[in-house]
């Protein structure tokens, strides 16, 4: 089930980041009284009353500006509005409506999106009784909140999540393997889908972001139906290069939510870049299977050890994501493109693997005995039992007398040992500590 996307927009210094942090429940965005501190976009997964959604914090919307950074912020806000299912317009109860609020409201009225007006800084009953004039924005009933104090935020979230389905609502199960082809613009996503499906389903050009919407292709692989999801790109050519990248990340969210395994395409001519890592983080964060396909391998001058050297460099850059398999392909020449399907099927099998409890305890308790967890206090931590408590999107629960004292570094050690003994290549694992 695809998560809803909610964009938080508004002019500078109205408290967007404070509201973002309040909803997410931790200090994700930088909060400061200086206008315009949030220049980049922050995204986080949020949950309210069993309903999950992706929250996007945008920079302050500054109308009609020649400043390049301010223009970029404005462009990002427009993209977030375009991609979101719902938009939260944050306004300031103390200053009232000012011209930038009117301009943002005009943009939102034309967007045909569901918009909620959050009147922030309503810290007392007197201010709450005076918010009626925000009806003038023409965006429905204003909702009073105090992001700083938390006042009214629960009622606001009840309204925001009203149309979002709870996490335990399942969509109809499609048994076919679904592979999302994701990556930054112009890396060859549509070319790969066309090469695999044997037909030009997607438009292929040298212009980044040609693909307008996610396009599904169904192909037969040894008699099995497999769905390929080509990630959408940019609907229109942007003046700002960074906006193209931001847009592709947003569109990748939806494709990843629908897939079993994501094939992250990386341009061999540029290597693994920061944006590639951001895409990988989104896939791993959503607990999908993942592989990396180095595309345009035909453009690289090769020697006998070129692929091995390139693979080592990629895995060094991946660091904590070094469990992801790496393959080398060329969508243009169709070199090894079917490895994408074969490796995706292998990862999918690993994604659904169940380790027997007896074997898991025999192996892991032996490893724990060799290297017991260090304690953050005088209390000694003893782990007595382990079980795989979820198969798809695997979760391993370790039962201890003081689970709260186990450090993240030791959880990483346990994860590595699980991979060493039981595989799970290309599969994000979750290690949790529970009370014995």
Coordinates of C-alpha atoms in Angstrom, one line a residue:
X1 CA 0.0 0.0 0.0
X2 CA 1.5 3.3 -1.1
X3 CA 2.1 5.9 1.6
X4 CA 0.3 9.2 1.3
X5 CA 2.7 12.2 0.7
X6 CA 2.0 15.4 2.7
X7 CA 3.8 18.6 1.9
X8 CA 4.3 21.4 4.5
X9 CA 4.5 24.8 2.7
X10 CA 4.3 28.5 3.7
X11 CA 6.3 31.7 3.8
X12 CA 9.5 32.0 5.8
X13 CA 9.5 31.9 9.6
X14 CA 5.9 30.8 10.2
X15 CA 7.1 27.6 12.0
X16 CA 6.9 25.0 9.2
X17 CA 10.0 23.1 10.5
X18 CA 8.8 23.3 14.1
X19 CA 5.4 21.7 13.0
X20 CA 7.3 19.2 10.9
X21 CA 9.4 18.2 13.9
X22 CA 6.4 18.0 16.2
X23 CA 4.6 15.7 13.8
X24 CA 7.6 13.4 13.2
X25 CA 8.4 13.4 16.9
X26 CA 12.1 14.3 16.7
X27 CA 14.3 17.2 15.6
X28 CA 14.7 16.3 11.9
X29 CA 14.7 19.8 10.5
X30 CA 16.8 22.8 11.7
X31 CA 14.7 25.2 13.6
X32 CA 15.9 28.8 14.0
X33 CA 14.3 32.3 14.2
X34 CA 16.2 33.5 11.2
X35 CA 13.9 33.5 8.1
X36 CA 14.9 31.1 5.4
X37 CA 17.0 28.7 7.4
X38 CA 15.4 25.7 5.7
X39 CA 16.7 25.8 2.2
X40 CA 16.8 22.1 1.5
X41 CA 13.8 19.8 1.7
X42 CA 13.5 17.3 4.6
X43 CA 11.4 14.2 4.3
X44 CA 10.5 11.8 7.1
X45 CA 8.0 9.0 7.7
X46 CA 5.3 9.9 10.2
X47 CA 2.5 8.0 11.8
X48 CA -0.7 9.0 13.6
X49 CA -3.3 6.6 15.0
X50 CA -2.0 3.7 13.0
X51 CA -1.8 5.7 9.7
X52 CA 1.6 6.2 8.0
X53 CA 2.5 9.0 5.6
X54 CA 5.5 10.7 4.1
X55 CA 6.0 14.3 5.3
X56 CA 8.0 16.9 3.3
X57 CA 9.2 20.1 4.9
X58 CA 9.9 22.8 2.3
X59 CA 11.8 26.0 2.5
X60 CA 10.0 29.3 2.8
X61 CA 8.0 30.3 -0.2
X62 CA 9.3 33.6 -1.4
X63 CA 7.3 35.2 -4.3
X64 CA 8.9 37.0 -7.3
X65 CA 12.6 36.9 -6.4
X66 CA 15.7 37.2 -8.5
X67 CA 17.9 35.6 -5.8
X68 CA 19.0 32.2 -7.1
X69 CA 18.7 30.3 -3.8
X70 CA 15.3 31.8 -3.0
X71 CA 14.1 30.9 -6.5
X72 CA 15.3 27.4 -5.9
X73 CA 13.4 27.2 -2.7
X74 CA 10.3 28.5 -4.4
X75 CA 10.7 25.9 -7.2
X76 CA 11.0 23.1 -4.6
X77 CA 7.9 24.2 -2.9
X78 CA 6.0 24.1 -6.2
X79 CA 7.3 20.6 -6.9
X80 CA 6.3 19.4 -3.4
X81 CA 2.8 20.7 -4.0
X82 CA 2.6 19.0 -7.4
X83 CA 3.6 15.6 -6.0
X84 CA 1.7 15.7 -2.7
X85 CA -1.6 14.0 -1.9
X86 CA -2.3 16.7 0.7
X87 CA -0.7 20.1 1.4
X88 CA -0.5 21.9 4.7
X89 CA -0.3 25.6 4.4
X90 CA 1.3 27.0 7.6
X91 CA 0.4 30.6 8.5
X92 CA 1.2 32.9 11.5
X93 CA -1.6 33.8 13.9
X94 CA 0.5 36.7 15.3
X95 CA 1.2 38.5 12.0
X96 CA -2.0 37.6 10.3
X97 CA -2.3 37.4 6.5
X98 CA 0.5 39.1 4.6
X99 CA 1.0 39.3 0.8
X100 CA 3.1 36.1 0.5
X101 CA 0.3 34.1 2.1
X102 CA -2.1 35.4 -0.5
X103 CA 0.2 34.4 -3.3
X104 CA 0.8 30.9 -1.9
X105 CA -3.0 30.5 -1.5
X106 CA -3.5 31.4 -5.2
X107 CA -1.0 28.7 -6.2
X108 CA -2.8 26.1 -3.9
X109 CA -6.3 27.0 -5.1
X110 CA -5.1 26.2 -8.7
X111 CA -3.4 22.9 -7.7
X112 CA -6.7 21.0 -7.1
X113 CA -5.0 19.4 -4.1
X114 CA -6.5 18.8 -0.7
X115 CA -5.2 21.8 1.4
X116 CA -5.3 22.3 5.2
X117 CA -4.6 25.7 6.7
X118 CA -2.6 25.3 9.9
X119 CA -2.7 28.6 11.8
X120 CA 0.5 28.3 13.9
X121 CA 1.6 30.1 17.1
X122 CA -1.9 29.9 18.6
X123 CA -0.5 29.6 22.1
X124 CA -3.7 30.7 24.0
X125 CA -7.5 30.9 23.8
X126 CA -7.5 34.6 22.9
X127 CA -5.5 34.0 19.7
X128 CA -7.7 30.9 18.9
X129 CA -10.8 33.1 18.9
X130 CA -9.2 35.5 16.4
X131 CA -8.2 33.2 13.5
X132 CA -11.5 33.5 11.6
X133 CA -9.9 36.0 9.2
X134 CA -7.8 33.2 7.6
X135 CA -11.0 32.1 5.9
X136 CA -10.1 34.9 3.5
X137 CA -7.4 32.7 1.9
X138 CA -10.3 30.6 0.4
X139 CA -8.8 27.3 1.4
X140 CA -11.4 26.1 3.9
X141 CA -11.6 26.0 7.7
X142 CA -8.4 27.2 9.4
X143 CA -7.1 24.9 12.1
X144 CA -5.4 26.5 15.2
X145 CA -2.1 24.9 16.4
X146 CA 0.9 25.7 18.4
X147 CA 3.8 23.7 17.0
X148 CA 6.1 24.8 19.7
X149 CA 3.7 23.8 22.6
X150 CA 2.0 21.0 20.8
X151 CA -1.4 22.7 21.4
X152 CA -4.1 21.5 18.9
X153 CA -1.6 19.3 16.9
X154 CA -3.5 16.1 17.7
X155 CA -6.8 17.5 16.5
X156 CA -5.0 18.8 13.4
X157 CA -3.5 15.3 12.7
X158 CA -7.0 13.7 13.1
X159 CA -8.2 15.9 10.2
X160 CA -5.0 15.5 8.1
X161 CA -5.1 11.6 8.3
X162 CA -8.9 11.3 7.9
X163 CA -8.7 9.9 4.4
X164 CA -5.5 7.8 4.9
X165 CA -6.0 4.1 5.4
X166 CA -4.7 2.4 8.5
X167 CA -1.5 0.3 8.2
X168 CA -3.3 -3.0 8.8
X169 CA -5.6 -2.4 5.7
X170 CA -4.2 -4.7 2.9
X171 CA -4.6 -4.1 -0.8
X172 CA -5.5 -7.0 -3.1
X173 CA -2.4 -9.3 -3.3
X174 CA -0.7 -9.4 -6.7
X175 CA 1.5 -12.5 -6.7
X176 CA 3.7 -11.2 -9.6
X177 CA 7.2 -10.1 -8.8
X178 CA 7.3 -6.3 -9.1
X179 CA 10.6 -4.6 -9.8
X180 CA 11.0 -0.8 -9.7
X181 CA 13.7 0.7 -11.9
X182 CA 14.8 3.7 -9.9
X183 CA 17.7 6.2 -10.1
X184 CA 18.6 9.7 -10.9
X185 CA 17.5 11.4 -14.1
X186 CA 19.0 10.3 -17.4
X187 CA 20.7 7.2 -16.0
X188 CA 18.9 4.9 -18.4
X189 CA 15.8 3.7 -16.6
X190 CA 13.4 3.8 -19.5
X191 CA 16.1 2.4 -21.9
X192 CA 16.5 -0.6 -19.6
X193 CA 12.7 -1.2 -19.3
X194 CA 12.4 -1.0 -23.1
X195 CA 15.4 -3.4 -23.6
X196 CA 13.9 -5.9 -21.1
X197 CA 10.3 -5.7 -22.4
X198 CA 11.4 -5.7 -26.1
X199 CA 9.3 -2.7 -27.0
X200 CA 9.4 1.0 -26.7
X201 CA 6.9 1.5 -23.9
X202 CA 8.7 4.6 -22.6
X203 CA 10.0 7.7 -24.4
X204 CA 13.8 7.7 -24.4
X205 CA 15.7 11.0 -24.9
X206 CA 18.9 12.6 -23.6
X207 CA 16.7 15.1 -21.6
X208 CA 16.7 14.3 -17.9
X209 CA 13.2 13.6 -16.6
X210 CA 11.5 12.7 -19.9
X211 CA 9.2 10.1 -18.2
X212 CA 6.1 11.8 -17.0
X213 CA 4.4 9.1 -14.9
X214 CA 5.3 5.7 -13.6
X215 CA 4.9 3.2 -16.5
X216 CA 4.3 -0.5 -15.8
X217 CA 5.5 -3.1 -18.3
X218 CA 4.7 -6.8 -17.9
X219 CA 7.3 -9.3 -19.3
X220 CA 7.6 -13.0 -19.4
X221 CA 10.7 -14.6 -17.9
X222 CA 10.8 -18.4 -18.2
X223 CA 7.0 -18.5 -18.1
X224 CA 6.7 -16.2 -15.1
X225 CA 5.0 -12.8 -15.4
X226 CA 7.1 -9.9 -13.9
X227 CA 6.0 -6.3 -13.6
X228 CA 8.6 -3.6 -14.3
X229 CA 7.9 -0.2 -12.8
X230 CA 9.7 2.6 -14.7
X231 CA 10.1 5.5 -12.2
X232 CA 8.6 8.8 -13.4
X233 CA 10.8 11.8 -13.9
X234 CA 10.2 15.5 -14.4
X235 CA 6.9 16.8 -16.0
X236 CA 8.6 19.9 -17.4
X237 CA 12.1 21.0 -17.9
X238 CA 13.3 22.9 -14.8
X239 CA 15.5 25.9 -14.7
X240 CA 17.2 24.6 -11.6
X241 CA 19.2 21.4 -11.8
X242 CA 18.7 20.5 -8.1
X243 CA 14.9 20.6 -8.7
X244 CA 15.2 17.8 -11.2
X245 CA 17.0 15.7 -8.6
X246 CA 14.4 16.5 -5.9
X247 CA 11.6 15.7 -8.2
X248 CA 13.0 12.3 -9.2
X249 CA 13.4 11.4 -5.5
X250 CA 9.8 12.2 -4.8
X251 CA 8.5 10.2 -7.8
X252 CA 10.7 7.3 -6.7
X253 CA 8.9 7.2 -3.3
X254 CA 5.7 6.0 -5.0
X255 CA 7.4 3.4 -7.2
X256 CA 9.3 1.9 -4.3
X257 CA 6.2 1.6 -2.3
X258 CA 4.6 -0.6 -5.0
X259 CA 7.6 -2.9 -5.6
X260 CA 9.1 -6.0 -4.1
X261 CA 12.6 -5.3 -5.3
X262 CA 14.1 -2.0 -6.5
X263 CA 16.9 -2.0 -9.1
X264 CA 18.9 1.2 -8.5
X265 CA 20.6 2.3 -11.7
X266 CA 23.9 4.0 -11.4
X267 CA 25.8 5.8 -14.3
X268 CA 29.1 4.0 -14.8
X269 CA 30.6 7.2 -16.2
X270 CA 30.0 9.2 -13.0
X271 CA 30.1 6.4 -10.4
X272 CA 28.1 6.3 -7.2
X273 CA 27.1 9.9 -6.3
X274 CA 25.3 11.4 -3.3
X275 CA 21.9 11.3 -4.9
X276 CA 22.3 7.6 -5.7
X277 CA 22.9 7.0 -2.0
X278 CA 19.7 9.0 -1.2
X279 CA 17.7 6.8 -3.5
X280 CA 19.2 3.7 -1.9
X281 CA 18.4 5.1 1.6
X282 CA 14.8 5.5 0.6
X283 CA 14.6 1.9 -0.7
X284 CA 16.2 0.4 2.4
X285 CA 14.1 2.6 4.7
X286 CA 11.0 1.1 3.1
X287 CA 12.4 -2.4 3.7
X288 CA 12.3 -3.4 0.0
X289 CA 14.8 -5.7 -1.6
X290 CA 17.5 -3.8 -3.5
X291 CA 20.2 -4.4 -6.1
X292 CA 22.5 -1.9 -7.9
X293 CA 22.9 -2.1 -11.6
X294 CA 25.8 -0.1 -13.0
X295 CA 24.5 1.0 -16.4
X296 CA 26.4 2.3 -19.5
X297 CA 29.1 -0.2 -18.8
X298 CA 29.8 -0.2 -22.6
X299 CA 31.2 3.3 -22.2
X300 CA 34.0 2.3 -19.8
X301 CA 37.4 1.3 -21.0
X302 CA 38.0 -2.0 -19.4
X303 CA 40.9 -4.2 -18.3
X304 CA 40.7 -7.7 -16.6
X305 CA 40.2 -6.3 -13.1
X306 CA 38.1 -3.2 -14.0
X307 CA 34.8 -4.7 -12.8
X308 CA 36.2 -6.0 -9.5
X309 CA 37.9 -2.7 -8.8
X310 CA 34.7 -0.8 -9.6
X311 CA 32.6 -3.2 -7.4
X312 CA 35.0 -2.7 -4.4
X313 CA 34.9 1.1 -4.8
X314 CA 31.0 1.0 -4.8
X315 CA 30.8 -1.3 -1.8
X316 CA 33.3 1.0 0.1
X317 CA 31.1 3.9 -0.7
X318 CA 27.9 2.0 0.4
X319 CA 29.3 1.4 3.9
X320 CA 26.3 0.1 5.9
X321 CA 24.6 -0.8 2.7
X322 CA 27.4 -3.2 1.6
X323 CA 24.9 -6.1 1.6
X324 CA 23.5 -4.9 -1.7
X325 CA 24.5 -6.9 -4.8
X326 CA 26.2 -5.0 -7.7
X327 CA 25.9 -6.0 -11.3
X328 CA 27.2 -4.3 -14.5
X329 CA 24.9 -3.8 -17.5
X330 CA 24.4 -1.8 -20.7
X331 CA 20.8 -1.0 -21.6
X332 CA 21.9 0.4 -24.9
X333 CA 23.8 -2.8 -26.0
X334 CA 21.6 -5.1 -23.9
X335 CA 24.7 -6.5 -22.3
X336 CA 23.8 -8.6 -19.2
X337 CA 20.4 -6.9 -18.8
X338 CA 18.7 -10.1 -17.9
X339 CA 21.0 -10.3 -14.8
X340 CA 18.7 -7.6 -13.4
X341 CA 15.7 -10.0 -13.5
X342 CA 17.8 -13.0 -12.3
X343 CA 19.3 -11.1 -9.3
X344 CA 16.0 -9.5 -8.5
X345 CA 14.4 -12.9 -8.3
X346 CA 17.2 -14.1 -6.0
X347 CA 16.8 -11.1 -3.7
X348 CA 13.0 -11.6 -3.7
X349 CA 13.6 -15.2 -2.5
X350 CA 15.9 -13.9 0.3
X351 CA 13.3 -11.3 1.2
X352 CA 10.8 -14.1 2.0
X353 CA 13.2 -16.4 3.7
X354 CA 12.4 -17.9 7.2
X355 CA 15.3 -19.1 9.4
X356 CA 14.4 -22.0 11.7
X357 CA 14.3 -20.9 15.4
X358 CA 16.4 -23.9 16.6
X359 CA 19.2 -23.2 14.0
X360 CA 19.0 -19.5 14.6
X361 CA 19.5 -19.8 18.3
X362 CA 22.3 -22.4 17.9
X363 CA 24.3 -20.1 15.6
X364 CA 23.6 -16.7 17.1
X365 CA 23.8 -17.6 20.8
X366 CA 27.2 -19.0 20.0
X367 CA 28.3 -15.7 18.4
X368 CA 26.9 -13.8 21.3
X369 CA 28.9 -16.0 23.8
X370 CA 32.1 -15.2 21.8
X371 CA 31.3 -11.5 21.9
X372 CA 28.7 -10.5 24.5
X373 CA 27.2 -7.0 24.5
X374 CA 28.9 -4.3 26.3
X375 CA 26.7 -2.5 28.8
X376 CA 26.2 1.2 29.2
X377 CA 25.8 0.8 32.9
X378 CA 26.9 -1.5 35.8
X379 CA 24.2 -4.0 34.8
X380 CA 25.2 -6.9 32.7
X381 CA 23.2 -7.6 29.6
X382 CA 22.3 -11.2 28.9
X383 CA 20.7 -12.3 25.6
X384 CA 18.9 -15.6 26.1
X385 CA 16.8 -16.2 23.0
X386 CA 16.4 -15.0 19.4
X387 CA 13.6 -15.5 16.9
X388 CA 12.7 -14.3 13.4
X389 CA 9.4 -12.6 14.2
X390 CA 8.6 -11.5 10.7
X391 CA 9.4 -13.2 7.3
X392 CA 8.7 -10.7 4.5
X393 CA 10.7 -7.6 5.4
X394 CA 12.6 -9.8 7.9
X395 CA 12.6 -8.8 11.6
X396 CA 14.9 -10.6 14.2
X397 CA 13.9 -10.2 17.8
X398 CA 16.6 -10.7 20.5
X399 CA 15.3 -11.2 24.0
X400 CA 17.4 -9.8 26.8
X401 CA 17.2 -8.9 30.5
X402 CA 18.0 -5.3 29.8
X403 CA 17.3 -4.6 26.1
X404 CA 17.4 -0.8 26.6
X405 CA 21.1 -1.0 27.3
X406 CA 22.1 -2.7 24.0
X407 CA 23.9 -0.2 21.8
X408 CA 23.2 0.3 18.1
X409 CA 26.7 -0.8 17.3
X410 CA 26.1 -4.2 18.8
X411 CA 22.8 -4.5 16.9
X412 CA 24.8 -3.9 13.7
X413 CA 27.2 -6.7 14.8
X414 CA 24.2 -9.0 15.2
X415 CA 22.9 -8.1 11.8
X416 CA 26.3 -8.8 10.2
X417 CA 26.4 -12.2 11.9
X418 CA 22.9 -13.1 10.6
X419 CA 24.0 -12.2 7.1
X420 CA 27.3 -14.1 7.5
X421 CA 25.5 -17.3 8.4
X422 CA 22.1 -17.1 6.7
X423 CA 22.6 -14.8 3.7
X424 CA 19.8 -12.2 3.0
X425 CA 21.8 -10.5 0.2
X426 CA 20.0 -7.4 -0.9
X427 CA 17.5 -7.5 2.0
X428 CA 17.3 -4.8 4.7
X429 CA 17.1 -6.5 8.1
X430 CA 15.6 -5.2 11.3
X431 CA 17.2 -6.2 14.6
X432 CA 15.1 -5.4 17.7
X433 CA 15.8 -6.0 21.4
X434 CA 13.0 -7.1 23.6
X435 CA 12.5 -7.8 27.3
X436 CA 13.0 -11.4 28.2

